[in-house]
CSV table of C-alpha atoms in Angstrom, one decimal:
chain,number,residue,atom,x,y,z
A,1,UNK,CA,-47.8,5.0,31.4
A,2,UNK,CA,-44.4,2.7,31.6
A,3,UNK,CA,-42.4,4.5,34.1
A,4,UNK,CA,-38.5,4.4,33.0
A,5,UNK,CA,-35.4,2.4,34.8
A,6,UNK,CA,-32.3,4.2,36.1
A,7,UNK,CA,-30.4,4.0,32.9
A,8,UNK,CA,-26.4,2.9,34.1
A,9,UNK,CA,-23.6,4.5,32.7
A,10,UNK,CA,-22.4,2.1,30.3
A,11,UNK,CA,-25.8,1.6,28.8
A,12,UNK,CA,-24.6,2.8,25.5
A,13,UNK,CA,-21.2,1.0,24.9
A,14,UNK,CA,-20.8,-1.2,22.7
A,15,UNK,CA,-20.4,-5.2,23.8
A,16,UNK,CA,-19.6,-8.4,22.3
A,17,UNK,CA,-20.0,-12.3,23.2
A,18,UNK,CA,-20.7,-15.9,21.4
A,19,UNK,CA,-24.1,-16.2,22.0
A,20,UNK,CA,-23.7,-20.1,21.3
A,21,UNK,CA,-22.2,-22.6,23.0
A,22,UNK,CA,-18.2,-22.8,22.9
A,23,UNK,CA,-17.0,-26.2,21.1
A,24,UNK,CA,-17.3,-28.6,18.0
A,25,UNK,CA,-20.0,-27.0,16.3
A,26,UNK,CA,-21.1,-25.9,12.1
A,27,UNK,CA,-21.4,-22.3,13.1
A,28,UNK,CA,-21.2,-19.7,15.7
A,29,UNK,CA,-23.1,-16.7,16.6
A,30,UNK,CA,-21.6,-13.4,17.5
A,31,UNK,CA,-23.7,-10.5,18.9
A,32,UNK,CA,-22.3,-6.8,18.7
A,33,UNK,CA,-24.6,-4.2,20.6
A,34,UNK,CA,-24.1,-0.4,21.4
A,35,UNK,CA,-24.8,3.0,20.4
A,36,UNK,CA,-21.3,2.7,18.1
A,37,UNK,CA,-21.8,-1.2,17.1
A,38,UNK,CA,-21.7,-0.4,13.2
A,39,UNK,CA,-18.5,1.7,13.7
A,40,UNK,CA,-16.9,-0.7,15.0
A,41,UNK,CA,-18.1,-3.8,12.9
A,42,UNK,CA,-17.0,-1.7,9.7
A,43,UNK,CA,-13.7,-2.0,11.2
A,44,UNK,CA,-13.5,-5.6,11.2
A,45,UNK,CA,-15.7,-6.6,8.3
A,46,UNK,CA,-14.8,-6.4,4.9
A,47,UNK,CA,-17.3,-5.2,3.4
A,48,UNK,CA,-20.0,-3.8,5.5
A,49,UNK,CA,-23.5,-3.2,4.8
A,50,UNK,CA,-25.6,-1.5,7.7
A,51,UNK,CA,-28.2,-1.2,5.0
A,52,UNK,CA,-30.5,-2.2,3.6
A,53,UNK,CA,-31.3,-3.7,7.3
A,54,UNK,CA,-31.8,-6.9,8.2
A,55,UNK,CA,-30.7,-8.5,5.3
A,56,UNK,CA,-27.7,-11.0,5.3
A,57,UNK,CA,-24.6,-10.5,3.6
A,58,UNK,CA,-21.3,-12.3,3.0
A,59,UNK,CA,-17.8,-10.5,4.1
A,60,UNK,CA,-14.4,-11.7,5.5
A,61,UNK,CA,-13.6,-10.8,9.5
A,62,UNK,CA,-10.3,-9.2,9.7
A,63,UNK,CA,-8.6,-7.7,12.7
A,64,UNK,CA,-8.7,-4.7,12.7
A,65,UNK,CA,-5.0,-3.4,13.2
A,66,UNK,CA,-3.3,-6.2,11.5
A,67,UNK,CA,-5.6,-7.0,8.7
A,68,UNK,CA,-5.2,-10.4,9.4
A,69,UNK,CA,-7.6,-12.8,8.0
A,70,UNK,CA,-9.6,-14.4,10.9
A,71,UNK,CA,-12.8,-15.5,8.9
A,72,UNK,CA,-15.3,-15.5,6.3
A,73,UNK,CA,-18.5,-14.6,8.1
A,74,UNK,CA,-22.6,-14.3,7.2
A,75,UNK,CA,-23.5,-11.0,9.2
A,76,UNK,CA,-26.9,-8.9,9.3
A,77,UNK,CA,-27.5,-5.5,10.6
A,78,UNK,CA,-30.3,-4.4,12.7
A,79,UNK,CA,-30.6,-0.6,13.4
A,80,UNK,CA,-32.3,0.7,16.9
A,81,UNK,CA,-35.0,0.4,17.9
A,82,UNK,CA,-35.5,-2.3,16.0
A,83,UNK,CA,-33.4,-4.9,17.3
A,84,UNK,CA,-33.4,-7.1,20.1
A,85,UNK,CA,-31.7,-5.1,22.4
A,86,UNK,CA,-32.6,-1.7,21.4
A,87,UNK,CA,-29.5,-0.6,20.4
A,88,UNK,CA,-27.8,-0.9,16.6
A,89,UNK,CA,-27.2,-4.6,16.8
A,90,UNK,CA,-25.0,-6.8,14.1
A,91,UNK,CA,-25.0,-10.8,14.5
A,92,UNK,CA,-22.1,-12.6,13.0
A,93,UNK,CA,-22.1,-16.5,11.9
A,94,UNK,CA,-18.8,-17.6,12.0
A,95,UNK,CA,-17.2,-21.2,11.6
A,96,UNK,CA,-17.8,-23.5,15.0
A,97,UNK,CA,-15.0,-24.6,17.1
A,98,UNK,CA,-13.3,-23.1,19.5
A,99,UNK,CA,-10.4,-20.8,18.0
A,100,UNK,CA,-12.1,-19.3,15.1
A,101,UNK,CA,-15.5,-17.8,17.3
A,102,UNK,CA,-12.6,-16.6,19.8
A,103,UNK,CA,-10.4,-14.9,17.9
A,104,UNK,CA,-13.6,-13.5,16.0
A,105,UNK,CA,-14.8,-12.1,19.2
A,106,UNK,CA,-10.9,-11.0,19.9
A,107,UNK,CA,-10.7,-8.5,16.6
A,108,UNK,CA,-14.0,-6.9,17.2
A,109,UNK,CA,-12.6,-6.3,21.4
A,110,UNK,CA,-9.7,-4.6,19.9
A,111,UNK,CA,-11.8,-2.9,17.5
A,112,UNK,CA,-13.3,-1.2,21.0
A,113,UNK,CA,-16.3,-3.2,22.4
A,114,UNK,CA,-16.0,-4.8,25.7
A,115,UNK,CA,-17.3,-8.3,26.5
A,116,UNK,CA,-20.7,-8.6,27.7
A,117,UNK,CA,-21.8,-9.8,31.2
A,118,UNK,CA,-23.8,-12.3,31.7
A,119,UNK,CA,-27.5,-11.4,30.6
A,120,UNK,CA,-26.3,-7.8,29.3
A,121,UNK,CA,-28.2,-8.4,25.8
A,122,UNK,CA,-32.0,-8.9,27.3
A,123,UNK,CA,-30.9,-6.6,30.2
A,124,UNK,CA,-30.8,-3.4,28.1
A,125,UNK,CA,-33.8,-5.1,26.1
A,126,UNK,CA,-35.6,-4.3,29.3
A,127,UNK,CA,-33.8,-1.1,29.8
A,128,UNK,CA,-34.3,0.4,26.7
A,129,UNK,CA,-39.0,-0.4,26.9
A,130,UNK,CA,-38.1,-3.7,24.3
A,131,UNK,CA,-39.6,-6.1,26.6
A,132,UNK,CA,-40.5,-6.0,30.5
A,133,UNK,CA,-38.7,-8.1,33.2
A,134,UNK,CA,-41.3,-11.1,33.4
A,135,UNK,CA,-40.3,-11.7,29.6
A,136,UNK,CA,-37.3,-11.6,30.1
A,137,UNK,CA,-37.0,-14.3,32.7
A,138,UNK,CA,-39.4,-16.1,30.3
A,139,UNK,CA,-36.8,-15.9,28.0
A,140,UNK,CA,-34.0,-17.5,30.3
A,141,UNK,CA,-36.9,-20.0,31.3
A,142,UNK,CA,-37.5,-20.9,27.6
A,143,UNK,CA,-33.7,-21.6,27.4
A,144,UNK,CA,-33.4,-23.5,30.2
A,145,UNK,CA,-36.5,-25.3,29.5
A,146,UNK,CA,-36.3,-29.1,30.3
A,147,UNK,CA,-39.9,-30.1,30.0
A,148,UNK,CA,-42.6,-29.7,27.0
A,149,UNK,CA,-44.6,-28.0,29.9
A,150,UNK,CA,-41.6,-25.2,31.3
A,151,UNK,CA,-41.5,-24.7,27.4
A,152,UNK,CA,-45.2,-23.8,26.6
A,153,UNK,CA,-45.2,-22.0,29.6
A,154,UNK,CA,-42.1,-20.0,29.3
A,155,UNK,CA,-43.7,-19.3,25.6
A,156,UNK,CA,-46.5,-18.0,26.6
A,157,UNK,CA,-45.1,-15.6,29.3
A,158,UNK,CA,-42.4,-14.3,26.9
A,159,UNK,CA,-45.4,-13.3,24.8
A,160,UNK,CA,-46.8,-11.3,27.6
A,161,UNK,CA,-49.5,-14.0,28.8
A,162,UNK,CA,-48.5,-13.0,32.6
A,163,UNK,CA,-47.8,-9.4,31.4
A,164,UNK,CA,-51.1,-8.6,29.9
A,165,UNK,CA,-53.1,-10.2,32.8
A,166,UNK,CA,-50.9,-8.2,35.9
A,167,UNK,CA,-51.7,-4.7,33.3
A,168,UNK,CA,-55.2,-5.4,33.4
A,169,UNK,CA,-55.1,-6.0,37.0
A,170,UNK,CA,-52.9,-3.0,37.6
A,171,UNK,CA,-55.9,-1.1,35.4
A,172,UNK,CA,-58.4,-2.4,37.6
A,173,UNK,CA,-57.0,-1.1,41.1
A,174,UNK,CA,-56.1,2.3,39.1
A,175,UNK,CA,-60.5,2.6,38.4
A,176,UNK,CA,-61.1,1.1,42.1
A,177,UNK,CA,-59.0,4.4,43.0
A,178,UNK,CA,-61.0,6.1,40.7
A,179,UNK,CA,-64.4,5.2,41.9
A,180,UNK,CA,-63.7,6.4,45.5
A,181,UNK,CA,-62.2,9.5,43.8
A,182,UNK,CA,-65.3,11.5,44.4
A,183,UNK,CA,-65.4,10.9,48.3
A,184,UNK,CA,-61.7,12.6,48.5
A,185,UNK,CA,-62.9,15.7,46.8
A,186,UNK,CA,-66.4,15.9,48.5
A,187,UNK,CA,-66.3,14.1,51.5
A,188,UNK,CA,-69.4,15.9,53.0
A,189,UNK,CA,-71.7,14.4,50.7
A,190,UNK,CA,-73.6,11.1,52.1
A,191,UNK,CA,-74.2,9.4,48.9
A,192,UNK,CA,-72.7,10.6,45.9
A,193,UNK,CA,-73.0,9.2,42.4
A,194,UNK,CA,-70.7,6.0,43.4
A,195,UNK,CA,-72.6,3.6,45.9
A,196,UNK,CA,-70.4,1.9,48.4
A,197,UNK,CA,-72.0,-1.1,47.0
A,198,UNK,CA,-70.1,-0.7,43.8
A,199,UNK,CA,-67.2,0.5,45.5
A,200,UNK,CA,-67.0,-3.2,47.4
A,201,UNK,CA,-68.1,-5.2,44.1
A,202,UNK,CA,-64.9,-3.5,42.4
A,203,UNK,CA,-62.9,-4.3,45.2
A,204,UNK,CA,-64.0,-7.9,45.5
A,205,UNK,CA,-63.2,-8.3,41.6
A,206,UNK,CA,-59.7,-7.1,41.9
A,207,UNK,CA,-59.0,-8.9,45.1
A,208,UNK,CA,-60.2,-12.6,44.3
A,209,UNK,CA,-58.6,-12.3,40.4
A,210,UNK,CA,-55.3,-11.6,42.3
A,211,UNK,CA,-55.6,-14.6,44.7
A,212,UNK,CA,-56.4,-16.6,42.0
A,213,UNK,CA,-53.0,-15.8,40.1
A,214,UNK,CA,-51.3,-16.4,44.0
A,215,UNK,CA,-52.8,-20.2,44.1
A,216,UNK,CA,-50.8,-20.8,41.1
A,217,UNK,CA,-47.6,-20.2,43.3
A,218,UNK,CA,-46.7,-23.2,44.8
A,219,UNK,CA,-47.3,-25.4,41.3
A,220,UNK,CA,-46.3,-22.7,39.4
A,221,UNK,CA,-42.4,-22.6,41.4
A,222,UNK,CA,-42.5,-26.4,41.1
A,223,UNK,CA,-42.6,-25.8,37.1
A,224,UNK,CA,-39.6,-23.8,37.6
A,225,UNK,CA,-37.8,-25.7,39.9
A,226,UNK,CA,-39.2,-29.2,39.4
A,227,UNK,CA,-41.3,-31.1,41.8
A,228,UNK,CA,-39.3,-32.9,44.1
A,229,UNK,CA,-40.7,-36.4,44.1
A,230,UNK,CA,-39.1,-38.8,46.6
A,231,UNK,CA,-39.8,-42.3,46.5
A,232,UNK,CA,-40.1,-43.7,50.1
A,233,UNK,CA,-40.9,-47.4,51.8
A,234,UNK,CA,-39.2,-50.1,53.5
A,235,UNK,CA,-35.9,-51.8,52.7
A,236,UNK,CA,-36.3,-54.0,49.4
A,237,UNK,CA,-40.0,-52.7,48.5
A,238,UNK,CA,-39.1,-51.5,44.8
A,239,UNK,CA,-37.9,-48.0,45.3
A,240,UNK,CA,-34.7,-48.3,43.1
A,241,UNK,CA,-36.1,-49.9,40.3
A,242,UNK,CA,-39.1,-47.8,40.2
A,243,UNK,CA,-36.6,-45.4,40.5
A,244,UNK,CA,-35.0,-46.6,37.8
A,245,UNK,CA,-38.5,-47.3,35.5
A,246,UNK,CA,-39.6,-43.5,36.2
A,247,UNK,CA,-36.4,-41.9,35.4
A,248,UNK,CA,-35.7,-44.4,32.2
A,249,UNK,CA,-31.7,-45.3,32.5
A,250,UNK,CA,-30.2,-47.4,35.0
A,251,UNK,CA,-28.9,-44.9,37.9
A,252,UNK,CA,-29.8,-46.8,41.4
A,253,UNK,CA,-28.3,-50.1,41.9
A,254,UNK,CA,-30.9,-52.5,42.6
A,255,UNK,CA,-30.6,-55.9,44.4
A,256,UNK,CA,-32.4,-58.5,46.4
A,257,UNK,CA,-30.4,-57.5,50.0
A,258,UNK,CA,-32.3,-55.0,51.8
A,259,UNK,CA,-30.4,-51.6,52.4
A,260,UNK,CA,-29.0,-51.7,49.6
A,261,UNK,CA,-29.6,-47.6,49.0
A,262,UNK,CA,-26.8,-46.1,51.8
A,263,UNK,CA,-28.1,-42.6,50.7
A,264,UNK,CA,-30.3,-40.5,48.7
A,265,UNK,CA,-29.9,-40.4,44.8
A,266,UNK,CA,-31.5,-37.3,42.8
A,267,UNK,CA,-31.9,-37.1,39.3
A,268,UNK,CA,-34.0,-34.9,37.0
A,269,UNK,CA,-36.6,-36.6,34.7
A,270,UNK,CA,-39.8,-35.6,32.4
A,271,UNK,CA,-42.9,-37.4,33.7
A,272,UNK,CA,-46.0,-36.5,31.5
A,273,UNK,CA,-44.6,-33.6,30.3
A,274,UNK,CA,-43.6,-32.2,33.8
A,275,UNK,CA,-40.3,-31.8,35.4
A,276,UNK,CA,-39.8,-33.8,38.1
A,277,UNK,CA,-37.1,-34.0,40.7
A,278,UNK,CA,-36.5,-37.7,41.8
A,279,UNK,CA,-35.3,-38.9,44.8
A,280,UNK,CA,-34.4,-42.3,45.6
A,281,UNK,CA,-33.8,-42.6,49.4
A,282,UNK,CA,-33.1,-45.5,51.9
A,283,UNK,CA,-35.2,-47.8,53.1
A,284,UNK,CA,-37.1,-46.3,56.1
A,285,UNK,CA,-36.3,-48.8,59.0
A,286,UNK,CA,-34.2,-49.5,62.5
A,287,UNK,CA,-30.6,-49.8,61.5
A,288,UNK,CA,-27.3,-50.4,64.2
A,289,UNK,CA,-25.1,-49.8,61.2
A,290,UNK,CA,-23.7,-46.7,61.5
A,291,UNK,CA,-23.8,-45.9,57.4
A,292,UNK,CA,-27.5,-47.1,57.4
A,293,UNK,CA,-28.7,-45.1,59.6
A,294,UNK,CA,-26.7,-42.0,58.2
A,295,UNK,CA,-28.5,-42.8,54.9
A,296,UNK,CA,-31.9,-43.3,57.1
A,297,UNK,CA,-31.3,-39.2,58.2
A,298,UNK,CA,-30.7,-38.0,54.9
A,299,UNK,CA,-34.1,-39.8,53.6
A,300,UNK,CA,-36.1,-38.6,56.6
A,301,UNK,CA,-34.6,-34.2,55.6
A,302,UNK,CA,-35.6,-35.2,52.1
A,303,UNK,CA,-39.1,-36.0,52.9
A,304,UNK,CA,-39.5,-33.3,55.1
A,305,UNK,CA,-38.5,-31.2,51.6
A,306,UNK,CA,-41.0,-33.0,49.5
A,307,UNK,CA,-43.5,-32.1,47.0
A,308,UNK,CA,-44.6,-35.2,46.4
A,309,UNK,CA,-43.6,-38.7,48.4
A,310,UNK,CA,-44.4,-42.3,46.2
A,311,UNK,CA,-44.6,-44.1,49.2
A,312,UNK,CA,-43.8,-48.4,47.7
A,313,UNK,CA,-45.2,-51.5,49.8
A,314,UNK,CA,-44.8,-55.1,48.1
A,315,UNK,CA,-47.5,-56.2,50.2
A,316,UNK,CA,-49.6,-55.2,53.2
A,317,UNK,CA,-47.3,-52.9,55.3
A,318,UNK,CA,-48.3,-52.1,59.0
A,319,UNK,CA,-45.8,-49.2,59.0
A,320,UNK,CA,-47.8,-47.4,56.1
A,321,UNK,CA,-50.6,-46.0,58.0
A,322,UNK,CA,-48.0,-44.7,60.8
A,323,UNK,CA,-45.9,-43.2,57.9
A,324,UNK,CA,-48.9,-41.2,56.1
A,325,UNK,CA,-50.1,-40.0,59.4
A,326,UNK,CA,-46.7,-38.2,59.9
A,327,UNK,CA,-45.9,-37.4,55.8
A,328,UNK,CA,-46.8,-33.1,55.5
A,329,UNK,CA,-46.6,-34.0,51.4
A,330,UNK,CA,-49.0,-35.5,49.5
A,331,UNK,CA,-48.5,-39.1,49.0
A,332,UNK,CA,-49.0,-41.3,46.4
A,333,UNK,CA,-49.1,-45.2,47.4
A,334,UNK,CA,-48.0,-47.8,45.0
A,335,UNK,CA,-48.0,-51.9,45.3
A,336,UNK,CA,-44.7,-52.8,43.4
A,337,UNK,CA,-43.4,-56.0,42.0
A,338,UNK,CA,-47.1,-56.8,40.3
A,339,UNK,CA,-45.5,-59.0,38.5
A,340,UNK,CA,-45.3,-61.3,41.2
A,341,UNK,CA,-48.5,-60.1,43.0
A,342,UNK,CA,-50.6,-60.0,40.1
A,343,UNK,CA,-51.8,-56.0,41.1
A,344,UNK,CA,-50.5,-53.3,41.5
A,345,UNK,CA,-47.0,-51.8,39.6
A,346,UNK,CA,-44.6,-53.9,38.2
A,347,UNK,CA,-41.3,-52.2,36.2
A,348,UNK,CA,-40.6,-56.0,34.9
A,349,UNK,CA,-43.7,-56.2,32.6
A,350,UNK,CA,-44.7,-52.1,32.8
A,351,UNK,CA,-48.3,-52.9,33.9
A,352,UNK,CA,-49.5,-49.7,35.6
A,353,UNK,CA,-46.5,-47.6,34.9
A,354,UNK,CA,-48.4,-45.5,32.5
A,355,UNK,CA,-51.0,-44.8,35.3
A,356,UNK,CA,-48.6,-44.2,37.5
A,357,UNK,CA,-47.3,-41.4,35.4
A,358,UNK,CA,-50.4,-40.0,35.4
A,359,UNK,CA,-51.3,-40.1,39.0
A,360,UNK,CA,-48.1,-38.3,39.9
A,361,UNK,CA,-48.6,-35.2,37.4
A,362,UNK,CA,-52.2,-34.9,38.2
A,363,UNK,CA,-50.9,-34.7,42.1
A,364,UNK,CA,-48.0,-31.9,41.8
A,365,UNK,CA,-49.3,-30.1,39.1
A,366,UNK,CA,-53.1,-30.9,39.2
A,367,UNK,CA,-53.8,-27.0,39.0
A,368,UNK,CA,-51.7,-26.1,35.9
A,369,UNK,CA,-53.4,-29.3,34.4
A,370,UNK,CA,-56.6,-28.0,34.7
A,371,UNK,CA,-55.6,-24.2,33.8
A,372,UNK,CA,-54.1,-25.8,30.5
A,373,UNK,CA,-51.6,-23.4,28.5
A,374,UNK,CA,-53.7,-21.0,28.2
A,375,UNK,CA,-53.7,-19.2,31.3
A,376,UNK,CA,-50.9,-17.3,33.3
A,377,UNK,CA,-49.2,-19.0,36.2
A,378,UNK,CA,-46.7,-17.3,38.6
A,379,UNK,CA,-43.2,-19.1,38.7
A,380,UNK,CA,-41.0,-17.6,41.3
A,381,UNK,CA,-40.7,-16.3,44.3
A,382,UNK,CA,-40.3,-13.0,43.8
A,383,UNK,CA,-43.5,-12.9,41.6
A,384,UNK,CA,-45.1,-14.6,44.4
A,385,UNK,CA,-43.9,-11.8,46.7
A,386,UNK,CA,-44.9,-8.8,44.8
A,387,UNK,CA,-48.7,-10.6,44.4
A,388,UNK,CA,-48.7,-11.3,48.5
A,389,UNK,CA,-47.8,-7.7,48.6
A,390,UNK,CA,-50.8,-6.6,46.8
A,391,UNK,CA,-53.1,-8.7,47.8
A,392,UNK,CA,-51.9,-7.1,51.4
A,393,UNK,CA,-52.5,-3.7,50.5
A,394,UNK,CA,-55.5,-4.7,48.9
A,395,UNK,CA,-56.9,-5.8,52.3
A,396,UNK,CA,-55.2,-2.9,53.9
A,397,UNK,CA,-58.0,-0.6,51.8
A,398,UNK,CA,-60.6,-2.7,52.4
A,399,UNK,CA,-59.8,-2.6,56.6
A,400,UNK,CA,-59.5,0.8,56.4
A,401,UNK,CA,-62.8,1.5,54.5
A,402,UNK,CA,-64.8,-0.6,57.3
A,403,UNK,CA,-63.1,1.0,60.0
A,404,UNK,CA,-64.2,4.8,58.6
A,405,UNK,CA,-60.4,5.9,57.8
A,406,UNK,CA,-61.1,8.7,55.7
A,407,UNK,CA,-61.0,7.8,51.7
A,408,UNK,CA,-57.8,9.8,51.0
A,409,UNK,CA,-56.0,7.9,53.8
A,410,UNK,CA,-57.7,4.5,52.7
A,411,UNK,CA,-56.8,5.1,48.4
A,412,UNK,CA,-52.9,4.7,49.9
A,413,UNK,CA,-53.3,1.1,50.0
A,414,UNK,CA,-54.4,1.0,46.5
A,415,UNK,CA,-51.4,3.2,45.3
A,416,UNK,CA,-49.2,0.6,47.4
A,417,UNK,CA,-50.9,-2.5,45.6
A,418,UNK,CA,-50.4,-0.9,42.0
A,419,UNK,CA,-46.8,0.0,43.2
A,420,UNK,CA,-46.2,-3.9,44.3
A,421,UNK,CA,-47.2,-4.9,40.4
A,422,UNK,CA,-45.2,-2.3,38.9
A,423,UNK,CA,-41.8,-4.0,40.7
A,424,UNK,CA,-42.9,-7.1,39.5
A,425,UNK,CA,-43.7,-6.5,35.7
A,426,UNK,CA,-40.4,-3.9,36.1
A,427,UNK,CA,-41.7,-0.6,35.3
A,428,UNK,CA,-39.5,0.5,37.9
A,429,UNK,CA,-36.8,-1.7,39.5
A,430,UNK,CA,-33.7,-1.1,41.7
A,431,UNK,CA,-30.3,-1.6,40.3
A,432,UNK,CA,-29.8,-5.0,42.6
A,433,UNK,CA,-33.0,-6.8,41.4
A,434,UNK,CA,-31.8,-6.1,37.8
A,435,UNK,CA,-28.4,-8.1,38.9
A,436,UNK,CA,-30.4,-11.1,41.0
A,437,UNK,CA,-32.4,-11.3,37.5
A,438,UNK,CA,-29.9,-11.5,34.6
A,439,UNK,CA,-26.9,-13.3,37.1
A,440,UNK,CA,-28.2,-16.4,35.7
A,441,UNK,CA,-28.0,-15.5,32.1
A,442,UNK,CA,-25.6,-17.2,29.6
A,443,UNK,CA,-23.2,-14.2,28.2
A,444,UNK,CA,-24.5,-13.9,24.8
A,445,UNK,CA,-28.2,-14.0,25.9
């Protein structure tokens, strides 16, 4: 059964925010939430229809002291539970811009709601059973998606892909516990009706399902984050205009005088449908210039932070075999300027640029590639934390069955392990991981 969060106090007020972007825009969206949300939008709209629910109506926005006109508004009504939140709910469309959505959300501040925080909608979502805390940070994911792939996988964990498969794990420990059930209450017997064969086939089940859903950590949090690709190789080997070629606009300056690239440049960009940090650094040499060799530093941190390192040669380099040796990330090698070679890569004529593309999301995301959409795939730290948790207790049981701890004192781990799930889907979850969670929220969401 779904355990309950500590409901705050002011889980029942009513608040207000634009839940679209502030600025030269058609429309505007206004959310009003709380236990009193109708009350006070009948104070401000003129007229009001709570019912029937969720079905549009036309009616002017007035304050509500002054009767001033501020707007004519669409609005819809959507009673609890049925809402997004939970709560009563009403979402006004006002005109765009920037005076009319504020003094909009003004009238209905005066009228007595209080201005959300950031997150505050989906955060009594999850407080009120409407959705668990993996959806909701698929739903920040989907928003802040960047990438067809974050997008479909955001999608599919906001409609419980991740959820579903931790609950049938969660079921799974809950029967192991079950099946050693009958040692606890008669722990005299030899054999009882459960062999420990069966016990230690359940227990291998359980165990390698939830490694599995750990392997997808480390590409998983790259999904999330982006993988951070930097393109490495001597002075005037290509990097800045593969740089360039990968990322699709003009953002390192490239020339024909070696060193040109003082620093490291970073920029964001889509490669195969995967997100992708780039990170054009400078050339990997001796330098007396004090600059250089500044810029030299920062390359050398960045590839020690690498997912991924495109290492470019224009033609036979003795230092590449050195530089491999030491690289801890994968590396992808690449013979630029093929249009003067004849092989390789060349970002004047595009020959092998399309492989290229491939090569690098089949390296950093290889896994998810082969998983497809279809499948769950961990995507932060603190999910990968909760499943290293369990996967620890899960051992813990396991140890302390083949060391002759009695069952009572073993089935602790397995309470532990489906514990460690329960804080990561949220059935129950402190006050400060509810604030880590929804700090990154925009207002209205």
């Amino acid at each position: 059964a779904r355990r309950h969060h500590r409901r705050p106090r002011l889980l029942t007020d009513s608040i207000v925010a634009l839940a679209t972007p502030p600025g030269r825009s058609a429309l505007a969206l206004i959310r009003l939430s709380g236990a009193n949300a109708f009350e006070l939008a009948a104070r401000c709209l003129e007229p009001f229809h709570p019912s029937p629910p969720r079905t549009v109506f036309r009616a002017r926005l007035l304050h509500p002291d002054s009767r001033e006109p501020v707007d004519d508004v669409l609005a819809a009504c959507f009673p609890a539970p049925h809402s997004y939140t939970g709560d009563d709910l009403v979402e006004i469309s006002t005109h765009g811009g920037l005076t009319v959505p504020a003094a909009a959300v003004a009238a209905l501040v005066e009228a007595g709601a209080r201005l959300a925080q950031p997150g505050e909608f989906t955060r009594r979502a999850v407080l009120n059973g409407k959705m668990d805390l993996l959806q909701a940070e698929a739903t920040a994911d989907l928003i802040d998606a960047g990438s067809p792939a974050q997008r479909r996988h955001a999608l599919y964990q906001l409609e419980r892909g991740l959820s579903d498969r931790l609950a049938a794990l969660r079921n799974e420990i809950l029967e192991l516990e079950a099946l050693i059930a009958y040692d606890i209450d008669f722990p005299e017997e030899d054999e009882g009706p459960v062999s420990p064969d069966r016990v230690r086939r359940a227990w291998c089940v359980v165990r390698d399902r939830l490694a599995d859903l750990l392997k997808t950590a480390p590409e998983g949090e790259r999904l999330h984050e982006g993988a951070l690709l930097v393109i490495a190789g001597r002075p005037n080997a290509g990097k800045s205009s593969l740089f360039n070629a990968l990322l699709g606009t003009e953002r390192a300056i490239v020339t024909e005088i070696p060193g040109t690239t003082r620093d490291a440049i970073e920029a964001h960009a889509v490669i195969e449908g995967f997100p992708f940090r780039l990170v054009d650094t400078a050339g990997l040499r001796d330098s007396d210039e004090r600059v250089e060799r500044l810029g030299i530093e920062v390359s050398r941190k960045y590839l020690g932070a690498a997912d991924l390192i495109l290492y470019c040669e224009e033609r036979d380099d003795n230092a590449r075999d050195e530089f491999l040796a030491q690289a801890a990330a994968p590396v992808v090698t690449v013979r630029t300027k093929a249009d003067l070679t004849g092989e390789g890569v060349s970002v004047v004529t595009g020959q092998g640029l399309g492989e290229l593309r491939r090569r690098l999301a089949e390296v950093a995301f290889g896994r998810l590639l082969a998983l497809g959409d279809v499948e769950p795939v961990v995507t932060r730290a603190r999910h990968r934390a909760a499943l290293e948790r369990a996967v620890l207790e899960l051992d813990g049981f396991w140890g302390a069955r083949e060391s002759g701890v009695d069952a009572a004192a073993a089935a602790t781990h397995l309470r532990a392990a489906v514990a460690a799930l329960d804080d990561l889907i949220g059935a129950v979850t402190a006050e400060d991981v509810l604030d880590r969670v929804f700090a990154a929220f925009c207002v209205g969401k």
